[in-house]
Amino acid sequence: MGLSSFFSNLFGSAKETTQDLAVEAENTFEEVKEAAEPIIENAAELISDVFDSIKEVISENTNADYELVSETVVDVSEDGVTETDSEEDK
């Protein structure tokens, strides 16, 4: 009987200790989350302000009449195949 009560006390106290640690970890997590919330909101506002400033600077420094020019790039390393080429030439 002494041995069984020893093991039940040993594992019973380990279970209680684990539960206590889990509750403490959950409480700590909630405290950290609450403390970090204003910092994260402030960072989001600052990032938004930076993006707005960048957009403003870009719009001030670009020419409104500027048109995007597209170029056609041709690979001249091989001869082009046309409809007049026969199957033997390919």
N, CA, C and O atoms as a CHARMM CRD file, in Angstrom:
* protein
*
  360
    1    1 MET  N      0.81000  -1.18500   0.00000 PROA 1      0.00000
    2    1 MET  CA     0.00000   0.00000   0.00000 PROA 1      0.00000
    3    1 MET  C      0.86100   1.25900   0.00000 PROA 1      0.00000
    4    1 MET  O      0.48700   2.25900  -0.61200 PROA 1      0.00000
    5    2 GLY  N      1.95200   1.22600   0.64500 PROA 2      0.00000
    6    2 GLY  CA     2.81000   2.40000   0.70400 PROA 2      0.00000
    7    2 GLY  C      3.35000   2.78000  -0.65500 PROA 2      0.00000
    8    2 GLY  O      3.49700   3.96100  -0.96900 PROA 2      0.00000
    9    3 LEU  N      3.64600   1.77000  -1.46600 PROA 3      0.00000
   10    3 LEU  CA     4.18600   2.02100  -2.80100 PROA 3      0.00000
   11    3 LEU  C      3.12500   2.63400  -3.71600 PROA 3      0.00000
   12    3 LEU  O      3.43100   3.56100  -4.46700 PROA 3      0.00000
   13    4 SER  N      1.90100   2.14600  -3.67100 PROA 4      0.00000
   14    4 SER  CA     0.84000   2.68200  -4.53000 PROA 4      0.00000
   15    4 SER  C      0.48200   4.10600  -4.12600 PROA 4      0.00000
   16    4 SER  O      0.20900   4.94600  -4.98400 PROA 4      0.00000
   17    5 SER  N      0.48300   4.38200  -2.82100 PROA 5      0.00000
   18    5 SER  CA     0.18600   5.75700  -2.39400 PROA 5      0.00000
   19    5 SER  C      1.33200   6.69700  -2.77400 PROA 5      0.00000
   20    5 SER  O      1.10500   7.87200  -3.06400 PROA 5      0.00000
   21    6 PHE  N      2.56200   6.17800  -2.77000 PROA 6      0.00000
   22    6 PHE  CA     3.70600   6.98600  -3.19600 PROA 6      0.00000
   23    6 PHE  C      3.55700   7.41800  -4.65400 PROA 6      0.00000
   24    6 PHE  O      3.72100   8.59000  -4.99300 PROA 6      0.00000
   25    7 PHE  N      3.23700   6.42000  -5.52300 PROA 7      0.00000
   26    7 PHE  CA     3.09700   6.74400  -6.94700 PROA 7      0.00000
   27    7 PHE  C      1.89100   7.64100  -7.21500 PROA 7      0.00000
   28    7 PHE  O      1.96000   8.53500  -8.05800 PROA 7      0.00000
   29    8 SER  N      0.78900   7.40900  -6.50400 PROA 8      0.00000
   30    8 SER  CA    -0.38400   8.26800  -6.72900 PROA 8      0.00000
   31    8 SER  C     -0.10200   9.68800  -6.25900 PROA 8      0.00000
   32    8 SER  O     -0.56000  10.63900  -6.89200 PROA 8      0.00000
   33    9 ASN  N      0.62900   9.85600  -5.18400 PROA 9      0.00000
   34    9 ASN  CA     1.00300  11.19300  -4.71900 PROA 9      0.00000
   35    9 ASN  C      1.97700  11.85300  -5.70000 PROA 9      0.00000
   36    9 ASN  O      1.87900  13.04400  -5.99400 PROA 9      0.00000
   37   10 LEU  N      2.91600  11.04800  -6.19500 PROA 10     0.00000
   38   10 LEU  CA     3.91000  11.56300  -7.11900 PROA 10     0.00000
   39   10 LEU  C      3.25800  12.04300  -8.40700 PROA 10     0.00000
   40   10 LEU  O      3.48100  13.17600  -8.83400 PROA 10     0.00000
   41   11 PHE  N      2.45100  11.18100  -9.03200 PROA 11     0.00000
   42   11 PHE  CA     1.82300  11.55600 -10.30300 PROA 11     0.00000
   43   11 PHE  C      0.65700  12.50800 -10.10600 PROA 11     0.00000
   44   11 PHE  O      0.37000  13.32200 -10.98400 PROA 11     0.00000
   45   12 GLY  N      0.00100  12.42400  -9.00300 PROA 12     0.00000
   46   12 GLY  CA    -1.09500  13.36000  -8.70800 PROA 12     0.00000
   47   12 GLY  C     -0.57200  14.78000  -8.56100 PROA 12     0.00000
   48   12 GLY  O     -1.18000  15.72600  -9.06300 PROA 12     0.00000
   49   13 SER  N      0.55500  14.93000  -7.87400 PROA 13     0.00000
   50   13 SER  CA     1.12800  16.27100  -7.70900 PROA 13     0.00000
   51   13 SER  C      1.70600  16.78800  -9.01500 PROA 13     0.00000
   52   13 SER  O      1.69800  17.99500  -9.25800 PROA 13     0.00000
   53   14 ALA  N      2.20700  15.89800  -9.85700 PROA 14     0.00000
   54   14 ALA  CA     2.72400  16.32200 -11.16400 PROA 14     0.00000
   55   14 ALA  C      1.58500  16.85100 -12.02500 PROA 14     0.00000
   56   14 ALA  O      1.75500  17.83200 -12.75000 PROA 14     0.00000
   57   15 LYS  N      0.42900  16.20700 -11.94700 PROA 15     0.00000
   58   15 LYS  CA    -0.72700  16.65800 -12.71900 PROA 15     0.00000
   59   15 LYS  C     -1.16900  18.03700 -12.25000 PROA 15     0.00000
   60   15 LYS  O     -1.46000  18.90800 -13.06900 PROA 15     0.00000
   61   16 GLU  N     -1.22100  18.23600 -10.95300 PROA 16     0.00000
   62   16 GLU  CA    -1.62500  19.53500 -10.40400 PROA 16     0.00000
   63   16 GLU  C     -0.61000  20.62000 -10.78500 PROA 16     0.00000
   64   16 GLU  O     -0.98600  21.73900 -11.13500 PROA 16     0.00000
   65   17 THR  N      0.66200  20.27800 -10.71400 PROA 17     0.00000
   66   17 THR  CA     1.71500  21.23200 -11.07100 PROA 17     0.00000
   67   17 THR  C      1.60000  21.61600 -12.54000 PROA 17     0.00000
   68   17 THR  O      1.75700  22.78500 -12.89400 PROA 17     0.00000
   69   18 THR  N      1.32800  20.63900 -13.39100 PROA 18     0.00000
   70   18 THR  CA     1.16600  20.90500 -14.82000 PROA 18     0.00000
   71   18 THR  C     -0.01800  21.82000 -15.06300 PROA 18     0.00000
   72   18 THR  O      0.06900  22.74500 -15.87000 PROA 18     0.00000
   73   19 GLN  N     -1.10900  21.57800 -14.38500 PROA 19     0.00000
   74   19 GLN  CA    -2.29200  22.42100 -14.53900 PROA 19     0.00000
   75   19 GLN  C     -2.01700  23.84300 -14.06100 PROA 19     0.00000
   76   19 GLN  O     -2.45400  24.80800 -14.68800 PROA 19     0.00000
   77   20 ASP  N     -1.30000  23.97000 -12.96200 PROA 20     0.00000
   78   20 ASP  CA    -0.94800  25.30100 -12.45400 PROA 20     0.00000
   79   20 ASP  C     -0.06900  26.05400 -13.44700 PROA 20     0.00000
   80   20 ASP  O     -0.27200  27.24600 -13.68300 PROA 20     0.00000
   81   21 LEU  N      0.90700  25.35700 -14.02800 PROA 21     0.00000
   82   21 LEU  CA     1.78800  25.98900 -15.01000 PROA 21     0.00000
   83   21 LEU  C      1.01300  26.39400 -16.26100 PROA 21     0.00000
   84   21 LEU  O      1.28200  27.44100 -16.84900 PROA 21     0.00000
   85   22 ALA  N      0.06200  25.57200 -16.66300 PROA 22     0.00000
   86   22 ALA  CA    -0.74900  25.90200 -17.83600 PROA 22     0.00000
   87   22 ALA  C     -1.58100  27.14900 -17.58700 PROA 22     0.00000
   88   22 ALA  O     -1.70400  27.99900 -18.47000 PROA 22     0.00000
   89   23 VAL  N     -2.14900  27.26800 -16.40500 PROA 23     0.00000
   90   23 VAL  CA    -2.95000  28.45500 -16.06200 PROA 23     0.00000
   91   23 VAL  C     -2.06300  29.68900 -16.02200 PROA 23     0.00000
   92   23 VAL  O     -2.45000  30.74900 -16.51400 PROA 23     0.00000
   93   24 GLU  N     -0.88300  29.55900 -15.44200 PROA 24     0.00000
   94   24 GLU  CA     0.05200  30.68900 -15.38800 PROA 24     0.00000
   95   24 GLU  C      0.49400  31.11200 -16.78200 PROA 24     0.00000
   96   24 GLU  O      0.59900  32.30400 -17.07000 PROA 24     0.00000
   97   25 ALA  N      0.75500  30.13300 -17.65000 PROA 25     0.00000
   98   25 ALA  CA     1.17300  30.44300 -19.01700 PROA 25     0.00000
   99   25 ALA  C      0.05200  31.15300 -19.76600 PROA 25     0.00000
  100   25 ALA  O      0.30500  32.09600 -20.51600 PROA 25     0.00000
  101   26 GLU  N     -1.17300  30.70900 -19.56800 PROA 26     0.00000
  102   26 GLU  CA    -2.30700  31.35000 -20.23100 PROA 26     0.00000
  103   26 GLU  C     -2.47600  32.79100 -19.74300 PROA 26     0.00000
  104   26 GLU  O     -2.72700  33.69300 -20.54200 PROA 26     0.00000
  105   27 ASN  N     -2.34200  33.00100 -18.45600 PROA 27     0.00000
  106   27 ASN  CA    -2.45400  34.35800 -17.90100 PROA 27     0.00000
  107   27 ASN  C     -1.33300  35.25900 -18.43700 PROA 27     0.00000
  108   27 ASN  O     -1.57400  36.41200 -18.79500 PROA 27     0.00000
  109   28 THR  N     -0.12700  34.73100 -18.48700 PROA 28     0.00000
  110   28 THR  CA     1.00900  35.50000 -19.00000 PROA 28     0.00000
  111   28 THR  C      0.80200  35.84800 -20.46600 PROA 28     0.00000
  112   28 THR  O      1.09500  36.96500 -20.89200 PROA 28     0.00000
  113   29 PHE  N      0.29800  34.89300 -21.23300 PROA 29     0.00000
  114   29 PHE  CA     0.03000  35.13500 -22.65400 PROA 29     0.00000
  115   29 PHE  C     -0.98800  36.26400 -22.81600 PROA 29     0.00000
  116   29 PHE  O     -0.80200  37.14500 -23.65500 PROA 29     0.00000
  117   30 GLU  N     -2.03700  36.24700 -22.04000 PROA 30     0.00000
  118   30 GLU  CA    -3.05900  37.29700 -22.12500 PROA 30     0.00000
  119   30 GLU  C     -2.47200  38.66100 -21.75100 PROA 30     0.00000
  120   30 GLU  O     -2.78900  39.66700 -22.38500 PROA 30     0.00000
  121   31 GLU  N     -1.62400  38.69500 -20.73200 PROA 31     0.00000
  122   31 GLU  CA    -0.99800  39.95900 -20.32300 PROA 31     0.00000
  123   31 GLU  C     -0.09600  40.50300 -21.42800 PROA 31     0.00000
  124   31 GLU  O     -0.10700  41.70000 -21.71600 PROA 31     0.00000
  125   32 VAL  N      0.67800  39.62100 -22.04100 PROA 32     0.00000
  126   32 VAL  CA     1.57700  40.03900 -23.12400 PROA 32     0.00000
  127   32 VAL  C      0.76000  40.53100 -24.31400 PROA 32     0.00000
  128   32 VAL  O      1.10300  41.53800 -24.93500 PROA 32     0.00000
  129   33 LYS  N     -0.30900  39.82900 -24.62600 PROA 33     0.00000
  130   33 LYS  CA    -1.16000  40.21100 -25.74900 PROA 33     0.00000
  131   33 LYS  C     -1.76900  41.60000 -25.51900 PROA 33     0.00000
  132   33 LYS  O     -1.80300  42.42900 -26.42900 PROA 33     0.00000
  133   34 GLU  N     -2.24200  41.83900 -24.31200 PROA 34     0.00000
  134   34 GLU  CA    -2.81800  43.14700 -23.98800 PROA 34     0.00000
  135   34 GLU  C     -1.76300  44.24800 -24.03100 PROA 34     0.00000
  136   34 GLU  O     -2.04800  45.36200 -24.47100 PROA 34     0.00000
  137   35 ALA  N     -0.55300  43.94700 -23.57800 PROA 35     0.00000
  138   35 ALA  CA     0.51300  44.94100 -23.57900 PROA 35     0.00000
  139   35 ALA  C      0.99900  45.23200 -24.99400 PROA 35     0.00000
  140   35 ALA  O      1.39600  46.35900 -25.29000 PROA 35     0.00000
  141   36 ALA  N      0.97300  44.24000 -25.86200 PROA 36     0.00000
  142   36 ALA  CA     1.48000  44.41500 -27.22100 PROA 36     0.00000
  143   36 ALA  C      0.47500  45.09200 -28.14500 PROA 36     0.00000
  144   36 ALA  O      0.86400  45.66000 -29.16600 PROA 36     0.00000
  145   37 GLU  N     -0.79200  45.04200 -27.81000 PROA 37     0.00000
  146   37 GLU  CA    -1.82400  45.58100 -28.69900 PROA 37     0.00000
  147   37 GLU  C     -1.61400  47.05100 -29.05500 PROA 37     0.00000
  148   37 GLU  O     -1.67800  47.38700 -30.23800 PROA 37     0.00000
  149   38 PRO  N     -1.36800  47.94500 -28.09700 PROA 38     0.00000
  150   38 PRO  CA    -1.14600  49.35500 -28.47600 PROA 38     0.00000
  151   38 PRO  C      0.12200  49.54700 -29.31500 PROA 38     0.00000
  152   38 PRO  O      0.17100  50.41000 -30.19100 PROA 38     0.00000
  153   39 ILE  N      1.12600  48.74900 -29.04300 PROA 39     0.00000
  154   39 ILE  CA     2.37400  48.86500 -29.80500 PROA 39     0.00000
  155   39 ILE  C      2.13400  48.46300 -31.25300 PROA 39     0.00000
  156   39 ILE  O      2.62000  49.12200 -32.17200 PROA 39     0.00000
  157   40 ILE  N      1.38500  47.38500 -31.45700 PROA 40     0.00000
  158   40 ILE  CA     1.10000  46.91500 -32.80800 PROA 40     0.00000
  159   40 ILE  C      0.23000  47.92500 -33.54900 PROA 40     0.00000
  160   40 ILE  O      0.46400  48.19600 -34.72600 PROA 40     0.00000
  161   41 GLU  N     -0.76600  48.48200 -32.87500 PROA 41     0.00000
  162   41 GLU  CA    -1.61800  49.49100 -33.51400 PROA 41     0.00000
  163   41 GLU  C     -0.79900  50.72100 -33.90300 PROA 41     0.00000
  164   41 GLU  O     -0.99200  51.27700 -34.98400 PROA 41     0.00000
  165   42 ASN  N      0.11100  51.14600 -33.02900 PROA 42     0.00000
  166   42 ASN  CA     0.96100  52.29700 -33.31600 PROA 42     0.00000
  167   42 ASN  C      1.87000  52.00700 -34.51000 PROA 42     0.00000
  168   42 ASN  O      2.06900  52.86600 -35.36900 PROA 42     0.00000
  169   43 ALA  N      2.41100  50.80700 -34.55900 PROA 43     0.00000
  170   43 ALA  CA     3.28400  50.43500 -35.67100 PROA 43     0.00000
  171   43 ALA  C      2.50400  50.42600 -36.98100 PROA 43     0.00000
  172   43 ALA  O      3.02100  50.85200 -38.01400 PROA 43     0.00000
  173   44 ALA  N      1.26700  49.94700 -36.94300 PROA 44     0.00000
  174   44 ALA  CA     0.44500  49.91700 -38.15600 PROA 44     0.00000
  175   44 ALA  C      0.15600  51.33100 -38.64300 PROA 44     0.00000
  176   44 ALA  O      0.17200  51.58900 -39.84700 PROA 44     0.00000
  177   45 GLU  N     -0.10600  52.23900 -37.72500 PROA 45     0.00000
  178   45 GLU  CA    -0.35200  53.63900 -38.10200 PROA 45     0.00000
  179   45 GLU  C      0.91000  54.27300 -38.69400 PROA 45     0.00000
  180   45 GLU  O      0.84000  55.00200 -39.68400 PROA 45     0.00000
  181   46 LEU  N      2.04900  53.99300 -38.08700 PROA 46     0.00000
  182   46 LEU  CA     3.30500  54.54500 -38.59800 PROA 46     0.00000
  183   46 LEU  C      3.61400  54.01900 -39.99700 PROA 46     0.00000
  184   46 LEU  O      4.04900  54.77400 -40.86700 PROA 46     0.00000
  185   47 ILE  N      3.38900  52.73900 -40.20900 PROA 47     0.00000
  186   47 ILE  CA     3.63900  52.15700 -41.53100 PROA 47     0.00000
  187   47 ILE  C      2.70800  52.77900 -42.55800 PROA 47     0.00000
  188   47 ILE  O      3.12300  53.07600 -43.67800 PROA 47     0.00000
  189   48 SER  N      1.46200  52.97400 -42.18400 PROA 48     0.00000
  190   48 SER  CA     0.50700  53.60100 -43.09700 PROA 48     0.00000
  191   48 SER  C      0.94300  55.02200 -43.43700 PROA 48     0.00000
  192   48 SER  O      0.84500  55.43900 -44.59100 PROA 48     0.00000
  193   49 ASP  N      1.41800  55.75900 -42.45600 PROA 49     0.00000
  194   49 ASP  CA     1.90300  57.11800 -42.69200 PROA 49     0.00000
  195   49 ASP  C      3.11500  57.12700 -43.62300 PROA 49     0.00000
  196   49 ASP  O      3.22700  57.99100 -44.49200 PROA 49     0.00000
  197   50 VAL  N      4.00900  56.17700 -43.44400 PROA 50     0.00000
  198   50 VAL  CA     5.19500  56.08700 -44.29600 PROA 50     0.00000
  199   50 VAL  C      4.78500  55.80900 -45.74200 PROA 50     0.00000
  200   50 VAL  O      5.30500  56.43400 -46.66700 PROA 50     0.00000
  201   51 PHE  N      3.85600  54.87500 -45.93900 PROA 51     0.00000
  202   51 PHE  CA     3.39700  54.58100 -47.28800 PROA 51     0.00000
  203   51 PHE  C      2.73600  55.79000 -47.92700 PROA 51     0.00000
  204   51 PHE  O      2.94600  56.06300 -49.10900 PROA 51     0.00000
  205   52 ASP  N      1.93800  56.51700 -47.15100 PROA 52     0.00000
  206   52 ASP  CA     1.30300  57.72600 -47.68000 PROA 52     0.00000
  207   52 ASP  C      2.35500  58.75900 -48.08600 PROA 52     0.00000
  208   52 ASP  O      2.22400  59.41000 -49.12200 PROA 52     0.00000
  209   53 SER  N      3.39100  58.90500 -47.27200 PROA 53     0.00000
  210   53 SER  CA     4.46700  59.84600 -47.59500 PROA 53     0.00000
  211   53 SER  C      5.19700  59.42800 -48.86200 PROA 53     0.00000
  212   53 SER  O      5.52600  60.26600 -49.70200 PROA 53     0.00000
  213   54 ILE  N      5.44600  58.14800 -48.99600 PROA 54     0.00000
  214   54 ILE  CA     6.12500  57.64900 -50.19800 PROA 54     0.00000
  215   54 ILE  C      5.27700  57.90700 -51.43200 PROA 54     0.00000
  216   54 ILE  O      5.78700  58.36100 -52.45500 PROA 54     0.00000
  217   55 LYS  N      3.99000  57.62000 -51.34100 PROA 55     0.00000
  218   55 LYS  CA     3.09200  57.87400 -52.47300 PROA 55     0.00000
  219   55 LYS  C      3.09500  59.34800 -52.85300 PROA 55     0.00000
  220   55 LYS  O      3.10000  59.69200 -54.03500 PROA 55     0.00000
  221   56 GLU  N      3.09300  60.21200 -51.85100 PROA 56     0.00000
  222   56 GLU  CA     3.08600  61.64900 -52.10700 PROA 56     0.00000
  223   56 GLU  C      4.36900  62.08500 -52.80600 PROA 56     0.00000
  224   56 GLU  O      4.32300  62.84200 -53.77500 PROA 56     0.00000
  225   57 VAL  N      5.50200  61.61600 -52.32300 PROA 57     0.00000
  226   57 VAL  CA     6.78500  61.97600 -52.92800 PROA 57     0.00000
  227   57 VAL  C      6.86000  61.46100 -54.35600 PROA 57     0.00000
  228   57 VAL  O      7.32900  62.16900 -55.24700 PROA 57     0.00000
  229   58 ILE  N      6.41100  60.25500 -54.57900 PROA 58     0.00000
  230   58 ILE  CA     6.45000  59.68800 -55.92500 PROA 58     0.00000
  231   58 ILE  C      5.55000  60.48700 -56.86100 PROA 58     0.00000
  232   58 ILE  O      5.93800  60.78700 -57.99000 PROA 58     0.00000
  233   59 SER  N      4.36400  60.83000 -56.40100 PROA 59     0.00000
  234   59 SER  CA     3.45500  61.58000 -57.27300 PROA 59     0.00000
  235   59 SER  C      3.98500  62.98200 -57.56300 PROA 59     0.00000
  236   59 SER  O      3.73300  63.52200 -58.64000 PROA 59     0.00000
  237   60 GLU  N      4.70900  63.57300 -56.62900 PROA 60     0.00000
  238   60 GLU  CA     5.28100  64.89400 -56.85100 PROA 60     0.00000
  239   60 GLU  C      6.46500  64.84600 -57.81400 PROA 60     0.00000
  240   60 GLU  O      6.71600  65.80800 -58.53900 PROA 60     0.00000
  241   61 ASN  N      7.18300  63.74000 -57.82300 PROA 61     0.00000
  242   61 ASN  CA     8.40500  63.65000 -58.61500 PROA 61     0.00000
  243   61 ASN  C      8.23800  62.93700 -59.94800 PROA 61     0.00000
  244   61 ASN  O      9.22100  62.73100 -60.66000 PROA 61     0.00000
  245   62 THR  N      7.04200  62.56400 -60.29300 PROA 62     0.00000
  246   62 THR  CA     6.82600  61.93000 -61.58800 PROA 62     0.00000
  247   62 THR  C      6.11100  62.89500 -62.51600 PROA 62     0.00000
  248   62 THR  O      5.32000  63.73500 -62.08600 PROA 62     0.00000
  249   63 ASN  N      6.40300  62.75600 -63.76600 PROA 63     0.00000
  250   63 ASN  CA     5.80900  63.62100 -64.77800 PROA 63     0.00000
  251   63 ASN  C      4.44000  63.05800 -65.15300 PROA 63     0.00000
  252   63 ASN  O      4.33100  61.88300 -65.50400 PROA 63     0.00000
  253   64 ALA  N      3.40900  63.87200 -65.08300 PROA 64     0.00000
  254   64 ALA  CA     2.06000  63.41100 -65.39100 PROA 64     0.00000
  255   64 ALA  C      1.91300  63.05500 -66.86200 PROA 64     0.00000
  256   64 ALA  O      1.05000  62.25300 -67.21800 PROA 64     0.00000
  257   65 ASP  N      2.74100  63.63800 -67.72300 PROA 65     0.00000
  258   65 ASP  CA     2.66200  63.36900 -69.14900 PROA 65     0.00000
  259   65 ASP  C      3.46500  62.14400 -69.56800 PROA 65     0.00000
  260   65 ASP  O      3.47200  61.76400 -70.73900 PROA 65     0.00000
  261   66 TYR  N      4.12400  61.54500 -68.62000 PROA 66     0.00000
  262   66 TYR  CA     4.96600  60.38800 -68.90700 PROA 66     0.00000
  263   66 TYR  C      4.09100  59.22400 -69.35000 PROA 66     0.00000
  264   66 TYR  O      3.11000  58.88300 -68.68900 PROA 66     0.00000
  265   67 GLU  N      4.45200  58.62600 -70.46100 PROA 67     0.00000
  266   67 GLU  CA     3.72400  57.46000 -70.94600 PROA 67     0.00000
  267   67 GLU  C      4.63500  56.25200 -70.87500 PROA 67     0.00000
  268   67 GLU  O      5.82900  56.33400 -71.16200 PROA 67     0.00000
  269   68 LEU  N      4.06900  55.16700 -70.50000 PROA 68     0.00000
  270   68 LEU  CA     4.82100  53.92700 -70.41300 PROA 68     0.00000
  271   68 LEU  C      5.03000  53.37900 -71.81300 PROA 68     0.00000
  272   68 LEU  O      4.07600  53.17800 -72.56400 PROA 68     0.00000
  273   69 VAL  N      6.27600  53.14300 -72.15300 PROA 69     0.00000
  274   69 VAL  CA     6.61800  52.65800 -73.48500 PROA 69     0.00000
  275   69 VAL  C      6.88500  51.17100 -73.38500 PROA 69     0.00000
  276   69 VAL  O      7.68600  50.71600 -72.56700 PROA 69     0.00000
  277   70 SER  N      6.20900  50.43400 -74.22000 PROA 70     0.00000
  278   70 SER  CA     6.46600  48.99100 -74.23500 PROA 70     0.00000
  279   70 SER  C      7.30900  48.66400 -75.44600 PROA 70     0.00000
  280   70 SER  O      7.17900  49.28700 -76.50000 PROA 70     0.00000
  281   71 GLU  N      8.15600  47.69900 -75.28800 PROA 71     0.00000
  282   71 GLU  CA     9.04500  47.29700 -76.35800 PROA 71     0.00000
  283   71 GLU  C      8.76900  45.85400 -76.72400 PROA 71     0.00000
  284   71 GLU  O      8.38500  45.04100 -75.88300 PROA 71     0.00000
  285   72 THR  N      8.97100  45.55300 -77.98700 PROA 72     0.00000
  286   72 THR  CA     8.85200  44.18000 -78.43200 PROA 72     0.00000
  287   72 THR  C     10.25300  43.60600 -78.51500 PROA 72     0.00000
  288   72 THR  O     11.12700  44.15500 -79.18600 PROA 72     0.00000
  289   73 VAL  N     10.45100  42.51400 -77.83700 PROA 73     0.00000
  290   73 VAL  CA    11.76200  41.89000 -77.81300 PROA 73     0.00000
  291   73 VAL  C     11.69600  40.63600 -78.68400 PROA 73     0.00000
  292   73 VAL  O     10.81300  39.79500 -78.51600 PROA 73     0.00000
  293   74 VAL  N     12.62400  40.52800 -79.59800 PROA 74     0.00000
  294   74 VAL  CA    12.66100  39.39100 -80.50500 PROA 74     0.00000
  295   74 VAL  C     13.95400  38.63000 -80.26600 PROA 74     0.00000
  296   74 VAL  O     15.03500  39.21300 -80.18500 PROA 74     0.00000
  297   75 ASP  N     13.82000  37.32900 -80.15800 PROA 75     0.00000
  298   75 ASP  CA    15.00100  36.48100 -80.00700 PROA 75     0.00000
  299   75 ASP  C     15.53000  36.18500 -81.40400 PROA 75     0.00000
  300   75 ASP  O     14.89200  35.46300 -82.17000 PROA 75     0.00000
  301   76 VAL  N     16.68100  36.73300 -81.73600 PROA 76     0.00000
  302   76 VAL  CA    17.24600  36.56300 -83.06900 PROA 76     0.00000
  303   76 VAL  C     18.27300  35.44200 -83.10900 PROA 76     0.00000
  304   76 VAL  O     18.98500  35.29400 -84.10300 PROA 76     0.00000
  305   77 SER  N     18.35900  34.66800 -82.07000 PROA 77     0.00000
  306   77 SER  CA    19.33400  33.58600 -82.05300 PROA 77     0.00000
  307   77 SER  C     18.91100  32.42900 -82.95300 PROA 77     0.00000
  308   77 SER  O     19.75100  31.62800 -83.36100 PROA 77     0.00000
  309   78 GLU  N     17.59900  32.33000 -83.27200 PROA 78     0.00000
  310   78 GLU  CA    17.11000  31.29900 -84.17700 PROA 78     0.00000
  311   78 GLU  C     16.29100  31.96100 -85.26600 PROA 78     0.00000
  312   78 GLU  O     15.67800  33.00700 -85.05200 PROA 78     0.00000
  313   79 ASP  N     16.28600  31.34300 -86.43400 PROA 79     0.00000
  314   79 ASP  CA    15.46000  31.85500 -87.52100 PROA 79     0.00000
  315   79 ASP  C     13.99400  31.60800 -87.21000 PROA 79     0.00000
  316   79 ASP  O     13.63100  30.57100 -86.65500 PROA 79     0.00000
  317   80 GLY  N     13.17100  32.55300 -87.56600 PROA 80     0.00000
  318   80 GLY  CA    11.74700  32.40200 -87.35200 PROA 80     0.00000
  319   80 GLY  C     11.14700  31.41000 -88.32400 PROA 80     0.00000
  320   80 GLY  O     11.61800  31.27900 -89.45400 PROA 80     0.00000
  321   81 VAL  N     10.13100  30.72300 -87.90200 PROA 81     0.00000
  322   81 VAL  CA     9.44400  29.76900 -88.75700 PROA 81     0.00000
  323   81 VAL  C      8.21300  30.46900 -89.30700 PROA 81     0.00000
  324   81 VAL  O      7.42900  31.05100 -88.55800 PROA 81     0.00000
  325   82 THR  N      8.05400  30.40800 -90.61300 PROA 82     0.00000
  326   82 THR  CA     6.90100  31.03900 -91.25300 PROA 82     0.00000
  327   82 THR  C      6.01200  29.97600 -91.86100 PROA 82     0.00000
  328   82 THR  O      6.36600  28.79700 -91.89700 PROA 82     0.00000
  329   83 GLU  N      4.86800  30.39800 -92.33500 PROA 83     0.00000
  330   83 GLU  CA     3.92600  29.45600 -92.94000 PROA 83     0.00000
  331   83 GLU  C      4.46500  28.89200 -94.25300 PROA 83     0.00000
  332   83 GLU  O      4.07300  27.79600 -94.65400 PROA 83     0.00000
  333   84 THR  N      5.33500  29.60100 -94.91500 PROA 84     0.00000
  334   84 THR  CA     5.86500  29.13900 -96.19900 PROA 84     0.00000
  335   84 THR  C      6.95200  28.09800 -96.04200 PROA 84     0.00000
  336   84 THR  O      7.33000  27.45200 -97.02000 PROA 84     0.00000
  337   85 ASP  N      7.46700  27.91900 -94.83100 PROA 85     0.00000
  338   85 ASP  CA     8.49300  26.90200 -94.60200 PROA 85     0.00000
  339   85 ASP  C      7.85600  25.52300 -94.70400 PROA 85     0.00000
  340   85 ASP  O      6.73800  25.31400 -94.23500 PROA 85     0.00000
  341   86 SER  N      8.55700  24.60200 -95.30500 PROA 86     0.00000
  342   86 SER  CA     8.04100  23.23400 -95.41900 PROA 86     0.00000
  343   86 SER  C      8.42600  22.45000 -94.17300 PROA 86     0.00000
  344   86 SER  O      9.26000  22.89300 -93.38400 PROA 86     0.00000
  345   87 GLU  N      7.82500  21.30400 -94.00200 PROA 87     0.00000
  346   87 GLU  CA     8.12100  20.44300 -92.86200 PROA 87     0.00000
  347   87 GLU  C      9.57400  19.97700 -92.89600 PROA 87     0.00000
  348   87 GLU  O     10.16900  19.73600 -91.84500 PROA 87     0.00000
  349   88 GLU  N     10.15200  19.84700 -94.09200 PROA 88     0.00000
  350   88 GLU  CA    11.52100  19.37800 -94.22000 PROA 88     0.00000
  351   88 GLU  C     12.52400  20.41900 -93.74500 PROA 88     0.00000
  352   88 GLU  O     13.59900  20.06600 -93.26200 PROA 88     0.00000
  353   89 ASP  N     12.18700  21.69000 -93.87500 PROA 89     0.00000
  354   89 ASP  CA    13.10000  22.77600 -93.48500 PROA 89     0.00000
  355   89 ASP  C     13.15600  22.93800 -91.96800 PROA 89     0.00000
  356   89 ASP  O     14.13100  23.47100 -91.44000 PROA 89     0.00000
  357   90 LYS  N     12.14500  22.49500 -91.28100 PROA 90     0.00000
  358   90 LYS  CA    12.07400  22.68300 -89.83100 PROA 90     0.00000
  359   90 LYS  C     13.03100  21.75600 -89.20800 PROA 90     0.00000
  360   90 LYS  O     13.15600  21.72600 -87.98400 PROA 90     0.00000
